[in-house]
Coordinates of C-alpha atoms in Angstrom, one line a residue:
X135 CA 155.5 -66.1 -64.3
X136 CA 152.9 -64.4 -62.3
X137 CA 151.7 -60.6 -63.3
X138 CA 151.1 -59.2 -59.7
X139 CA 154.4 -57.2 -60.1
X140 CA 153.2 -55.6 -63.0
X141 CA 150.1 -54.5 -61.7
X142 CA 151.8 -53.2 -58.6
X143 CA 154.0 -50.8 -60.6
X144 CA 150.4 -49.6 -62.5
X145 CA 148.9 -48.9 -59.4
X146 CA 151.8 -46.7 -58.0
X147 CA 152.0 -45.1 -61.5
X148 CA 148.2 -44.2 -61.6
X149 CA 148.5 -42.9 -57.9
X150 CA 151.3 -40.4 -58.9
X151 CA 149.5 -39.3 -61.8
X152 CA 146.3 -38.9 -60.0
X153 CA 148.4 -36.9 -57.5
X154 CA 150.4 -34.6 -60.4
X155 CA 146.9 -33.6 -61.6
X156 CA 145.5 -32.8 -58.6
X157 CA 148.3 -30.3 -57.6
X158 CA 147.9 -28.9 -60.9
X159 CA 144.2 -28.2 -60.9
X160 CA 142.7 -24.9 -59.0
X161 CA 141.5 -25.1 -55.5
X162 CA 137.7 -25.9 -55.5
X163 CA 137.5 -24.1 -52.1
X164 CA 136.9 -20.2 -52.4
X165 CA 140.0 -18.2 -52.2
X166 CA 140.0 -15.3 -49.1
X167 CA 138.8 -11.8 -49.8
X168 CA 140.3 -8.8 -48.9
X169 CA 138.3 -5.3 -48.8
X170 CA 138.7 -2.0 -47.0
X171 CA 135.6 0.1 -45.9
X172 CA 134.9 3.6 -46.5
X173 CA 132.2 5.9 -44.8
X174 CA 131.1 9.2 -45.5
X175 CA 128.3 11.3 -44.2
X176 CA 128.5 10.4 -40.4
X177 CA 130.4 12.9 -39.3
X178 CA 131.6 12.6 -35.7
X179 CA 130.1 9.1 -35.5
X180 CA 132.2 8.0 -37.9
X181 CA 134.5 6.6 -35.0
X182 CA 131.3 4.9 -33.5
X183 CA 130.5 3.2 -36.5
X184 CA 134.0 1.9 -37.1
X185 CA 134.3 0.5 -33.7
X186 CA 130.7 -1.4 -33.7
X187 CA 130.1 -2.1 -37.1
X188 CA 130.7 -6.0 -38.4
X189 CA 131.6 -5.2 -41.6
X190 CA 134.4 -2.8 -40.6
X191 CA 136.0 -5.5 -37.4
X192 CA 135.6 -8.2 -40.1
X193 CA 137.8 -6.4 -42.7
X194 CA 140.8 -7.1 -41.0
X195 CA 140.3 -10.8 -41.1
X196 CA 142.6 -12.8 -43.0
X197 CA 139.6 -15.7 -44.0
X198 CA 136.6 -14.3 -44.8
X199 CA 134.7 -15.0 -48.3
X200 CA 133.2 -13.3 -51.1
X201 CA 129.9 -14.2 -50.0
X202 CA 130.5 -13.3 -46.3
X203 CA 131.4 -9.7 -47.7
X204 CA 128.5 -9.5 -49.4
X205 CA 126.3 -10.6 -46.5
X206 CA 127.9 -7.8 -44.2
X207 CA 127.6 -5.0 -47.0
X208 CA 123.8 -6.1 -46.9
X209 CA 123.5 -5.7 -42.9
X210 CA 125.5 -2.8 -42.6
X211 CA 122.6 -0.2 -43.3
X212 CA 120.7 -1.9 -40.4
X213 CA 123.1 -1.7 -37.9
X214 CA 124.3 1.9 -38.9
X215 CA 120.7 2.7 -38.3
X216 CA 120.4 0.8 -34.5
X217 CA 123.5 2.7 -33.7
X218 CA 123.0 6.3 -34.9
X219 CA 119.6 5.6 -32.9
X220 CA 121.2 5.8 -30.0
X221 CA 122.9 9.4 -30.7
X222 CA 119.3 10.4 -31.8
X223 CA 119.3 10.0 -35.1
X224 CA 116.2 7.7 -36.0
X225 CA 116.0 8.8 -39.8
X226 CA 119.3 8.2 -41.6
X227 CA 119.1 7.3 -45.1
X228 CA 122.0 4.6 -45.8
X229 CA 123.3 3.7 -48.9
X230 CA 125.9 1.0 -49.1
X231 CA 127.6 -0.3 -51.9
X232 CA 130.4 -2.9 -52.7
X233 CA 132.8 -2.1 -55.5
X234 CA 134.6 -5.2 -56.6
X235 CA 136.4 -3.6 -59.5
X236 CA 138.7 -2.6 -57.0
X237 CA 141.6 -4.1 -55.7
X238 CA 141.2 -4.9 -52.3
X239 CA 137.1 -4.3 -52.8
X240 CA 135.8 -1.3 -51.4
X241 CA 132.3 -1.2 -49.1
X242 CA 131.4 2.2 -49.5
X243 CA 128.6 3.8 -46.9
X244 CA 127.6 6.6 -47.7
X245 CA 124.7 8.5 -44.7
X246 CA 122.9 11.0 -44.8
X247 CA 122.1 11.7 -41.0
X248 CA 119.0 13.6 -41.2
X249 CA 117.9 15.7 -38.2
X250 CA 118.4 14.8 -34.8
X251 CA 115.7 14.1 -32.0
X252 CA 115.1 16.3 -29.5
X253 CA 113.5 16.2 -26.7
X254 CA 109.9 17.5 -26.3
X255 CA 108.4 16.7 -22.6
X256 CA 109.5 15.2 -19.6
X257 CA 107.2 13.8 -17.2
X258 CA 108.7 12.2 -14.1
X259 CA 105.9 11.0 -11.6
X260 CA 106.6 9.5 -8.0
X261 CA 104.5 7.4 -5.9
X262 CA 105.5 6.1 -2.0
X263 CA 106.6 7.6 1.0
X264 CA 108.2 10.9 -0.9
X265 CA 104.8 11.7 -2.4
X266 CA 103.3 11.9 0.8
X267 CA 106.1 13.0 2.7
X268 CA 108.4 15.1 0.8
X269 CA 107.3 17.2 -1.7
X270 CA 110.3 19.5 -1.7
X271 CA 112.3 16.4 -2.6
X272 CA 110.5 15.8 -5.5
X273 CA 110.9 19.2 -6.6
X274 CA 114.5 19.1 -6.1
X275 CA 114.7 15.6 -7.9
X276 CA 113.0 16.9 -10.9
X277 CA 115.5 20.3 -11.1
X278 CA 118.5 17.7 -11.0
X279 CA 117.4 15.8 -14.3
X280 CA 119.7 15.9 -16.6
X281 CA 117.9 15.8 -19.8
X282 CA 116.0 18.8 -20.1
X283 CA 113.6 19.8 -22.8
X284 CA 115.1 20.9 -25.8
X285 CA 118.2 18.9 -25.7
X286 CA 118.8 16.2 -28.1
X287 CA 118.3 12.8 -27.3
X288 CA 121.0 9.8 -27.1
X289 CA 120.3 6.5 -25.2
X290 CA 123.4 6.8 -23.4
X291 CA 122.3 10.2 -21.8
X292 CA 118.7 8.8 -21.3
X293 CA 120.2 5.6 -19.6
X294 CA 122.6 7.9 -16.9
X295 CA 119.7 10.3 -16.5
X296 CA 117.4 7.5 -15.0
X297 CA 120.6 6.1 -13.3
X298 CA 121.3 9.2 -11.8
X299 CA 117.7 9.9 -10.5
X300 CA 117.4 6.2 -9.1
X301 CA 120.9 6.5 -7.3
X302 CA 120.2 10.1 -5.5
X303 CA 116.9 8.3 -3.8
X304 CA 118.9 5.1 -3.1
X305 CA 121.7 7.0 -1.7
X306 CA 119.7 9.0 0.9
X307 CA 116.0 7.9 2.7
X308 CA 114.9 5.2 0.1
X309 CA 117.1 2.3 -0.6
X310 CA 114.3 0.3 -1.5
X311 CA 113.6 2.8 -4.7
X312 CA 112.7 1.5 -8.0
X313 CA 112.0 2.6 -11.5
X314 CA 108.6 1.3 -12.1
X315 CA 108.2 2.1 -15.5
X316 CA 110.3 4.3 -17.7
X317 CA 109.7 5.2 -21.9
X318 CA 111.1 7.3 -24.6
X319 CA 108.2 8.0 -27.0
X320 CA 110.2 8.8 -30.1
X321 CA 108.0 10.5 -33.0
X322 CA 110.2 10.1 -36.5
X323 CA 107.9 12.3 -37.9
X324 CA 108.4 15.2 -36.1
X325 CA 112.2 14.0 -34.5
X326 CA 110.9 14.8 -31.2
X327 CA 110.9 12.4 -27.8
X328 CA 108.5 12.5 -25.0
X329 CA 110.2 11.2 -21.8
X330 CA 108.0 9.3 -19.2
X331 CA 109.2 8.2 -15.8
X332 CA 107.6 6.6 -12.9
X333 CA 109.4 6.2 -9.8
X334 CA 108.3 4.4 -6.3
X335 CA 110.4 5.3 -3.5
X336 CA 109.1 2.8 -1.2
X337 CA 108.9 4.1 2.6
X338 CA 111.7 6.2 4.1
X339 CA 114.0 3.8 6.1
X340 CA 115.8 4.6 9.3
X341 CA 119.0 3.3 11.3
X342 CA 118.6 1.2 14.3
X343 CA 121.3 -0.7 16.3
X344 CA 124.7 -1.5 15.4
X345 CA 125.7 -5.4 15.0
X346 CA 129.3 -6.5 14.7
X347 CA 130.4 -9.0 13.1
X348 CA 134.1 -10.5 13.3
X349 CA 135.0 -8.5 16.5
X350 CA 137.7 -10.9 18.5
X351 CA 141.1 -9.0 19.3
X352 CA 139.7 -5.5 19.9
X353 CA 137.2 -3.7 22.2
X354 CA 133.7 -3.1 21.0
X355 CA 133.7 0.1 22.6
X356 CA 136.7 1.4 20.8
X357 CA 134.4 0.8 17.4
X358 CA 131.0 2.2 18.9
X359 CA 133.1 5.4 19.2
X360 CA 133.9 5.4 15.6
X361 CA 129.8 5.1 14.6
X362 CA 128.6 8.5 13.5
X363 CA 125.1 7.0 13.3
X364 CA 122.7 7.6 16.0
X365 CA 119.6 5.1 16.0
X366 CA 116.8 6.8 14.7
X367 CA 118.8 8.7 11.9
X368 CA 117.4 8.7 8.3
X369 CA 119.4 6.5 6.1
X370 CA 122.3 7.9 4.1
X371 CA 124.6 5.4 2.0
X372 CA 127.0 8.6 2.9
X373 CA 126.8 7.6 6.5
X374 CA 127.2 4.2 6.1
X375 CA 130.6 5.0 4.1
X376 CA 131.7 7.6 6.7
X377 CA 131.7 4.6 9.0
X378 CA 133.8 2.3 7.1
X379 CA 136.3 5.1 6.4
X380 CA 136.7 5.6 10.1
X381 CA 136.8 1.8 10.8
X382 CA 139.4 1.5 8.4
X383 CA 141.8 4.8 9.2
X384 CA 142.0 3.1 12.6
X385 CA 144.4 0.8 11.1
X386 CA 143.0 -2.1 13.5
X387 CA 140.9 -3.8 10.4
X388 CA 141.8 -5.4 7.3
X389 CA 138.2 -4.4 5.8
X390 CA 134.9 -2.9 7.2
X391 CA 131.4 -3.3 5.2
X392 CA 128.3 -1.7 6.8
X393 CA 125.4 -2.4 5.2
X394 CA 121.2 -3.0 6.2
X395 CA 118.3 -5.1 5.3
X396 CA 116.5 -3.6 2.9
X397 CA 112.7 -4.8 3.6
X398 CA 110.1 -2.2 2.6
X399 CA 107.8 -3.9 5.0
X400 CA 110.3 -3.2 8.0
X401 CA 111.6 0.1 7.1
X402 CA 112.0 1.5 10.6
X403 CA 115.2 1.3 13.3
X404 CA 117.3 -1.1 10.9
X405 CA 120.2 -2.7 12.5
X406 CA 123.3 -1.5 10.9
X407 CA 125.4 -4.8 10.0
X408 CA 129.0 -4.1 10.3
X409 CA 131.1 -7.0 9.0
X410 CA 134.8 -6.8 10.5
X411 CA 138.1 -8.8 9.3
X412 CA 140.9 -7.9 11.7
X413 CA 144.2 -7.3 11.5
X414 CA 146.7 -9.1 13.9
X415 CA 148.0 -7.7 17.0
X416 CA 151.7 -7.1 15.8
X417 CA 153.4 -7.3 13.0
X418 CA 157.0 -7.0 11.1
X419 CA 157.0 -5.6 7.5
X420 CA 160.2 -5.9 5.4
X421 CA 160.0 -4.3 1.9
X422 CA 162.3 -3.0 -1.0
X423 CA 161.5 -0.8 -3.4
X424 CA 163.0 1.8 -6.2
X425 CA 161.8 5.5 -6.8
X426 CA 163.2 7.4 -9.7
X427 CA 164.1 10.7 -7.3
X428 CA 165.9 8.2 -4.7
X429 CA 166.9 5.4 -6.3
X430 CA 166.7 2.0 -3.9
X431 CA 164.9 1.9 -0.7
X432 CA 165.1 -0.6 1.9
X433 CA 162.3 -0.4 5.1
X434 CA 161.3 -2.4 7.9
X435 CA 158.1 -1.3 10.0
X436 CA 157.0 -2.9 13.2
X437 CA 153.3 -2.5 14.1
X438 CA 151.8 -3.2 17.7
X439 CA 148.2 -2.5 17.9
X440 CA 148.3 -3.5 21.7
X441 CA 150.6 -1.2 22.4
X442 CA 151.8 -1.0 26.3
X443 CA 148.4 -3.0 27.0
X444 CA 146.2 -0.9 25.7
X445 CA 143.8 0.2 22.7
X446 CA 147.0 2.0 21.8
X447 CA 148.6 1.8 18.0
X448 CA 152.3 1.6 18.0
X449 CA 153.5 2.4 13.8
X450 CA 157.5 2.7 13.7
X451 CA 159.7 2.5 10.7
X452 CA 163.3 2.0 9.8
X453 CA 163.9 3.6 6.4
X454 CA 166.9 3.9 4.0
X455 CA 167.6 4.6 0.2
X456 CA 170.3 6.2 -1.6
X457 CA 170.3 9.9 0.0
X458 CA 167.9 9.5 2.8
X459 CA 167.8 7.6 6.5
X460 CA 164.8 7.7 8.8
X461 CA 164.4 6.3 12.4
X462 CA 160.6 6.9 13.7
X463 CA 157.5 6.0 15.4
X464 CA 153.8 7.1 16.2
X465 CA 151.6 6.2 18.7
X466 CA 147.7 6.6 17.8
X467 CA 145.6 6.7 20.8
X468 CA 142.0 5.7 21.5
X469 CA 139.1 8.1 19.8
X470 CA 137.8 10.8 21.7
X471 CA 134.3 11.2 22.9
X472 CA 134.2 14.0 20.3
X473 CA 135.2 11.6 17.6
X474 CA 138.7 13.6 17.0
X475 CA 141.6 11.1 16.9
X476 CA 144.9 12.6 18.9
X477 CA 148.8 10.6 18.1
X478 CA 152.2 12.0 19.2
X479 CA 155.4 10.9 17.4
X480 CA 159.0 11.4 17.1
X481 CA 161.4 10.9 14.4
X482 CA 165.3 11.4 13.5
X483 CA 166.2 11.7 9.7
X484 CA 169.2 12.2 7.7
X485 CA 168.8 13.8 4.2
X486 CA 171.6 14.3 1.5
X487 CA 169.9 16.6 -1.3
X488 CA 171.4 19.2 -4.0
X489 CA 174.4 19.4 -1.9
X490 CA 173.1 20.1 1.1
X491 CA 173.4 17.5 4.2
X492 CA 170.7 17.9 7.0
X493 CA 170.3 15.9 10.4
X494 CA 167.0 16.4 11.2
X495 CA 165.0 15.8 14.9
X496 CA 161.2 16.0 15.2
X497 CA 158.2 15.3 17.9
X498 CA 154.8 16.6 18.2
X499 CA 151.0 15.8 18.9
X500 CA 148.1 16.2 16.8
X501 CA 144.6 15.7 16.6
X502 CA 142.6 14.7 13.6
X503 CA 138.6 15.2 12.9
X504 CA 136.8 12.4 12.0
X505 CA 135.2 13.3 8.9
X506 CA 137.3 13.0 5.6
X507 CA 135.3 14.8 3.1
X508 CA 135.9 17.9 5.5
X509 CA 139.0 17.2 7.6
X510 CA 140.6 19.5 10.4
X511 CA 144.3 18.7 12.1
X512 CA 145.1 20.3 14.8
X513 CA 149.0 20.1 15.9
X514 CA 151.8 21.0 17.6
X515 CA 155.8 19.9 16.6
X516 CA 159.1 21.1 18.0
X517 CA 161.8 20.8 15.2
X518 CA 165.3 20.9 14.9
X519 CA 168.0 20.5 12.5
X520 CA 171.7 20.9 11.8
X521 CA 172.4 21.9 8.1
X522 CA 175.8 21.2 6.3
X523 CA 177.0 22.6 2.7
X524 CA 179.9 20.8 2.0
X525 CA 183.2 21.9 4.8
X526 CA 181.9 25.7 4.1
X527 CA 178.7 26.2 6.0
X528 CA 177.0 24.6 9.1
X529 CA 174.2 26.1 10.7
X530 CA 171.7 24.9 13.7
X531 CA 168.1 25.5 13.2
X532 CA 165.3 25.0 15.7
X533 CA 161.4 26.2 15.4
X534 CA 158.3 25.4 17.8
X535 CA 155.0 25.6 16.1
X536 CA 151.3 25.0 16.0
X537 CA 149.6 24.6 13.0
X538 CA 145.9 24.3 11.9
X539 CA 145.5 22.5 8.3
X540 CA 142.0 22.0 6.8
X541 CA 141.2 19.6 4.1
X542 CA 138.1 19.4 1.5
X543 CA 138.0 16.1 -0.2
X544 CA 135.4 16.3 -3.0
X545 CA 136.0 13.0 -5.1
X546 CA 134.4 9.8 -6.1
X547 CA 136.8 7.4 -4.6
X548 CA 139.3 8.3 -1.6
X549 CA 142.0 5.5 -2.8
X550 CA 141.6 6.1 -6.6
X551 CA 140.0 8.9 -7.5
X552 CA 138.7 9.2 -11.5
X553 CA 136.9 12.8 -10.7
X554 CA 136.5 15.7 -8.2
X555 CA 139.0 17.6 -6.3
X556 CA 140.7 18.1 -3.2
X557 CA 141.9 21.6 -1.5
X558 CA 144.0 22.2 1.4
X559 CA 145.1 25.1 3.4
X560 CA 147.7 24.9 6.1
X561 CA 149.0 27.7 8.9
X562 CA 151.5 27.3 11.4
X563 CA 152.7 30.1 14.1
X564 CA 155.8 29.9 15.9
X565 CA 155.9 33.0 18.3
X566 CA 159.3 34.3 18.9
X567 CA 161.1 33.6 22.2
X568 CA 162.5 30.8 24.0
X569 CA 162.7 28.2 20.9
X570 CA 162.1 30.4 17.9
X571 CA 164.5 33.3 17.3
X572 CA 162.3 35.1 15.5
X573 CA 158.2 34.8 15.3
X574 CA 157.1 33.3 12.2
X575 CA 153.8 31.9 9.9
X576 CA 153.6 29.6 7.6
X577 CA 151.2 29.0 4.9
X578 CA 150.4 26.3 2.5
X579 CA 147.6 26.3 -0.2
X580 CA 147.2 23.3 -2.3
X581 CA 144.6 22.1 -4.7
X582 CA 144.2 19.0 -7.6
X583 CA 141.2 19.0 -9.4
X584 CA 140.1 15.9 -11.8
X585 CA 138.0 16.8 -14.4
X586 CA 134.8 14.7 -15.9
X587 CA 135.7 12.3 -18.4
X588 CA 135.1 14.1 -22.1
X589 CA 134.9 10.8 -24.3
X590 CA 138.1 9.4 -23.9
X591 CA 139.7 12.4 -22.6
X592 CA 140.4 13.8 -18.7
X593 CA 142.1 16.8 -17.8
X594 CA 144.2 16.8 -14.2
X595 CA 145.1 20.1 -12.8
X596 CA 147.4 20.8 -9.2
X597 CA 148.4 23.9 -8.0
X598 CA 150.3 24.9 -4.8
X599 CA 151.7 28.1 -3.2
X600 CA 153.5 28.7 0.0
X601 CA 155.4 31.0 2.2
X602 CA 157.2 31.6 5.4
X603 CA 156.6 35.1 6.9
X604 CA 158.9 37.0 9.7
X605 CA 162.0 34.6 9.6
X606 CA 164.7 33.5 7.0
X607 CA 166.2 30.3 6.0
X608 CA 169.1 30.5 8.4
X609 CA 166.7 30.6 11.4
X610 CA 164.1 28.2 10.2
X611 CA 164.2 24.5 10.2
X612 CA 164.3 22.6 6.6
X613 CA 161.2 21.0 7.0
X614 CA 159.2 24.2 7.1
X615 CA 161.0 25.6 4.1
X616 CA 160.3 24.8 0.3
X617 CA 162.0 23.2 -2.1
X618 CA 160.7 21.4 -5.6
X619 CA 161.2 19.3 -8.6
X620 CA 160.4 15.5 -8.8
X621 CA 158.4 13.0 -9.3
X622 CA 154.8 14.6 -8.3
X623 CA 155.7 18.1 -8.5
X624 CA 157.7 19.9 -11.4
X625 CA 158.4 16.7 -13.5
X626 CA 161.7 17.1 -15.7
X627 CA 164.0 17.7 -13.0
X628 CA 165.6 15.7 -10.3
X629 CA 163.6 15.3 -6.2
X630 CA 164.2 18.8 -4.8
X631 CA 166.8 20.2 -7.0
X632 CA 164.6 23.5 -7.4
X633 CA 165.4 25.9 -4.8
X634 CA 167.7 28.5 -3.4
X635 CA 171.3 28.1 -4.7
X636 CA 174.1 28.7 -1.8
X637 CA 177.8 27.5 -1.8
X638 CA 177.1 25.4 -4.8
X639 CA 174.2 23.8 -3.2
X640 CA 170.2 23.9 -3.7
X641 CA 168.6 24.8 -0.1
X642 CA 165.1 25.6 1.1
X643 CA 163.5 28.9 0.4
X644 CA 160.7 30.9 2.2
X645 CA 158.2 31.1 -0.8
X646 CA 157.2 28.7 -3.4
X647 CA 154.7 27.9 -6.4
X648 CA 153.8 25.2 -8.1
X649 CA 151.3 24.7 -11.1
X650 CA 150.7 21.4 -13.4
X651 CA 148.2 20.8 -16.1
X652 CA 147.9 17.1 -17.7
X653 CA 145.6 15.6 -20.3
X654 CA 145.0 11.8 -20.1
X655 CA 143.5 9.8 -23.3
X656 CA 142.1 6.4 -21.7
X657 CA 143.2 3.4 -24.3
X658 CA 141.4 1.0 -22.3
X659 CA 139.4 1.4 -18.8
X660 CA 142.7 0.3 -16.9
X661 CA 145.6 2.2 -19.3
X662 CA 146.0 5.7 -20.5
X663 CA 148.6 8.3 -22.0
X664 CA 149.1 11.7 -20.9
X665 CA 150.8 14.6 -22.2
X666 CA 151.7 17.4 -19.2
X667 CA 153.3 20.6 -18.5
X668 CA 154.4 21.5 -14.9
X669 CA 156.1 24.8 -14.0
X670 CA 157.0 25.9 -10.2
X671 CA 159.8 26.7 -8.1
X672 CA 161.3 27.7 -4.5
X673 CA 163.2 31.0 -3.8
X674 CA 163.7 33.4 -0.9
X675 CA 161.1 36.2 -2.0
X676 CA 158.6 36.7 -4.5
X677 CA 160.8 39.5 -6.0
X678 CA 162.5 37.8 -9.3
X679 CA 160.7 34.6 -8.7
X680 CA 160.9 32.5 -11.9
X681 CA 159.0 29.5 -12.9
X682 CA 160.9 26.4 -14.2
X683 CA 159.0 24.4 -16.8
X684 CA 159.0 20.7 -17.7
X685 CA 156.7 19.2 -20.2
X686 CA 156.6 15.5 -21.5
X687 CA 154.6 12.4 -22.1
X688 CA 153.3 9.7 -19.9
X689 CA 151.7 6.5 -19.5
X690 CA 148.8 5.6 -16.8
X691 CA 147.4 2.6 -14.7
X692 CA 144.7 2.7 -12.5
X693 CA 145.7 0.1 -10.0
X694 CA 143.7 -1.3 -6.8
X695 CA 145.8 1.0 -5.0
X696 CA 145.9 4.1 -7.1
X697 CA 146.6 5.5 -10.1
X698 CA 150.2 4.6 -11.3
X699 CA 152.5 7.1 -13.4
X700 CA 155.4 6.6 -15.5
X701 CA 156.4 9.8 -17.2
X702 CA 159.4 11.0 -19.2
X703 CA 159.8 15.1 -19.0
X704 CA 161.9 17.4 -20.4
X705 CA 163.3 19.9 -18.3
X706 CA 163.1 23.5 -19.8
X707 CA 166.0 25.0 -17.9
X708 CA 168.5 21.9 -18.1
X709 CA 167.7 20.6 -21.3
X710 CA 167.5 17.4 -20.4
X711 CA 164.9 14.3 -20.4
X712 CA 164.3 12.6 -17.0
X713 CA 162.0 9.1 -16.3
X714 CA 159.7 10.0 -13.1
X715 CA 157.8 7.1 -11.5
X716 CA 155.3 7.7 -9.2
X717 CA 151.6 6.1 -7.3
X718 CA 148.7 8.8 -6.9
X719 CA 147.8 12.4 -6.9
X720 CA 149.8 14.8 -5.0
X721 CA 152.6 17.1 -3.9

C-alpha cells in the first residue's frame, strides 16, 4: 500500500508542533516601555517645557521602545536649552537621567536656569522718506518701542516689538515700509543683549480717486457720499477701515473691501479700489430661535432696499416669543451732506414679564454720525403704553423725549472684539407740557472693558448706571424705566426679574445699577472657560438700594458672528441655578 497517507499525517503533526513551540516562546520584538517625566528647577517655565518637549509628549504613547525612550532623554537637554533661550535664559545647566529601576521608568530633568539675559542697548535706525521729512514721527516710534533697556530679553517680546514697530508705520503714511535688518546680539558671558533694528519706510503715500467695482443695483452717488477720504489725503489704514464700515453699515452691501496698490515707484494720489458685493433689493427672511430668557422665538423680516422707488431702505419685522410680540419697521434715508444718517421708525410691542403686561407704541426719528469709534446719535421719540398688573391695576402713560447718545469704541474688532473697551452716555429730556405730565430727564452710562490677554487669562468688566429725574414710574412709559436680570445683565436671575415689586409683579424703577466681573481661561484659540460674578438691581430711589448678586461658571466660543456664551449661574437671593445663553457683550 502506498505510504503517502502516513507522510501527510506526519507533515501535519510537524506543523502543529511548530506552531505550539512558537506560541510558547517569548516574542522577539521588544515590548512597549512606559515611563514618566519629572522636571525640577524650571520654576514658572515648567509648563512651557511640558508643552513642547518631545520626551514629555511621547510619554503618553503606548508603543514606544526602550531605545526610543533613551534617545528622547539624550536629546532633551538640547531641546530644553532651545526653549529656555526664547525666554531669555541662554546658559542653563541641564542634567538628564533615566531611572530604569523604577516602574514605570522615570526620566528626570534637573535644571539650573542661571541668570536671565537683560537688554543692554537698543539701536533703531530709519531710512527713506521718514528720515528726511518726519523726524518727530521717528522720535515717537522710538518712544513707543516696547523692549526697553534693562528688561529681560524674550524671543516672543522681540518678535512682537518688531511687529508693532512695522505695523505703526504700515498703518499710516508708509504702507511699503519694511524691516531691512534686525539682530539680537547675545553675550552669554555677561548675559546681555544688544538689539539692532533697521527700518526702511519707503515713500509716503497719498490717496487718489475712488474706483468702485461691483456696483450694479445702487447709485454711485450714495457710495461716494459715504467716503471719508479726499484725494491728496495721507494714507491711513484706519481711513480705509472706516470707509468699509460705513459701506457695510448701510445694509445695501454684503461685503466691502477697500485697498490700494502699494507700489513704491508711484506713491502719490494712489486710487482706492473698493470691491463691493451687493445685497439683493428685496428680501424676505424667516427665522426660528431660542433664548433662555424668553424661550422659543419665531421671526419674519421684510427688507426693501429701494423703498418707494428711492434709495431708501425699509426694514420691517414681525417677532413673537413666549412673552413678547413685536410689529414694526424703520426707514433709513440717504446719507446727508455732512455724512450723518437719518432714519424714522415706528413699532407696536406687547410684553408680559414678571406679572406685568404692557401694550407699547413708539415712533421717532434719529440721526447717526458716521464715525463708529466716536459715534453720536440724536433722536426724538414719542412713547405711549398701557400697563396692567393682574386685575387690580391699570395705567396709561406717555412721553415725548429728545435724546443724545455718545459712544466711544476702542476695540480691535467691532464684530468679534478680543480687547479694548466700549463706553457710552445717554441723556434724554422731556419737558412738561402737552404730552409729558411732568418734566423728566433720563441718563444712562454704560461701559465694557476687555483686558489684554495675560498668558491664557483675560478679564471682562462691565458696568451700567441709570436714573430718571423729575418723574416717577406712574407717569413714565416702561421703556424709559429700568429693570434688570438675565443673560447679559445679572446672571442667576430671570429676564427682567429684578426691579420694583408692585401688587405681586416686578415693574420698572427710576434708578438702576449693574456691575459684572469675569475671568476667561483660553483652552484653545476658539474655546474658553469662564468664572464670573454679577450684581445689580433697579428701584424707585437710591435710598435702600441693594444689589442682587449672581455667580457662576461658563463656556465661551469665539464664533464668526461674535462671542457665544453658555453660563450656569447661581442667584444668591433666590438660591436657584439658572442656565444662560447669549451672543456678544452688552446690557
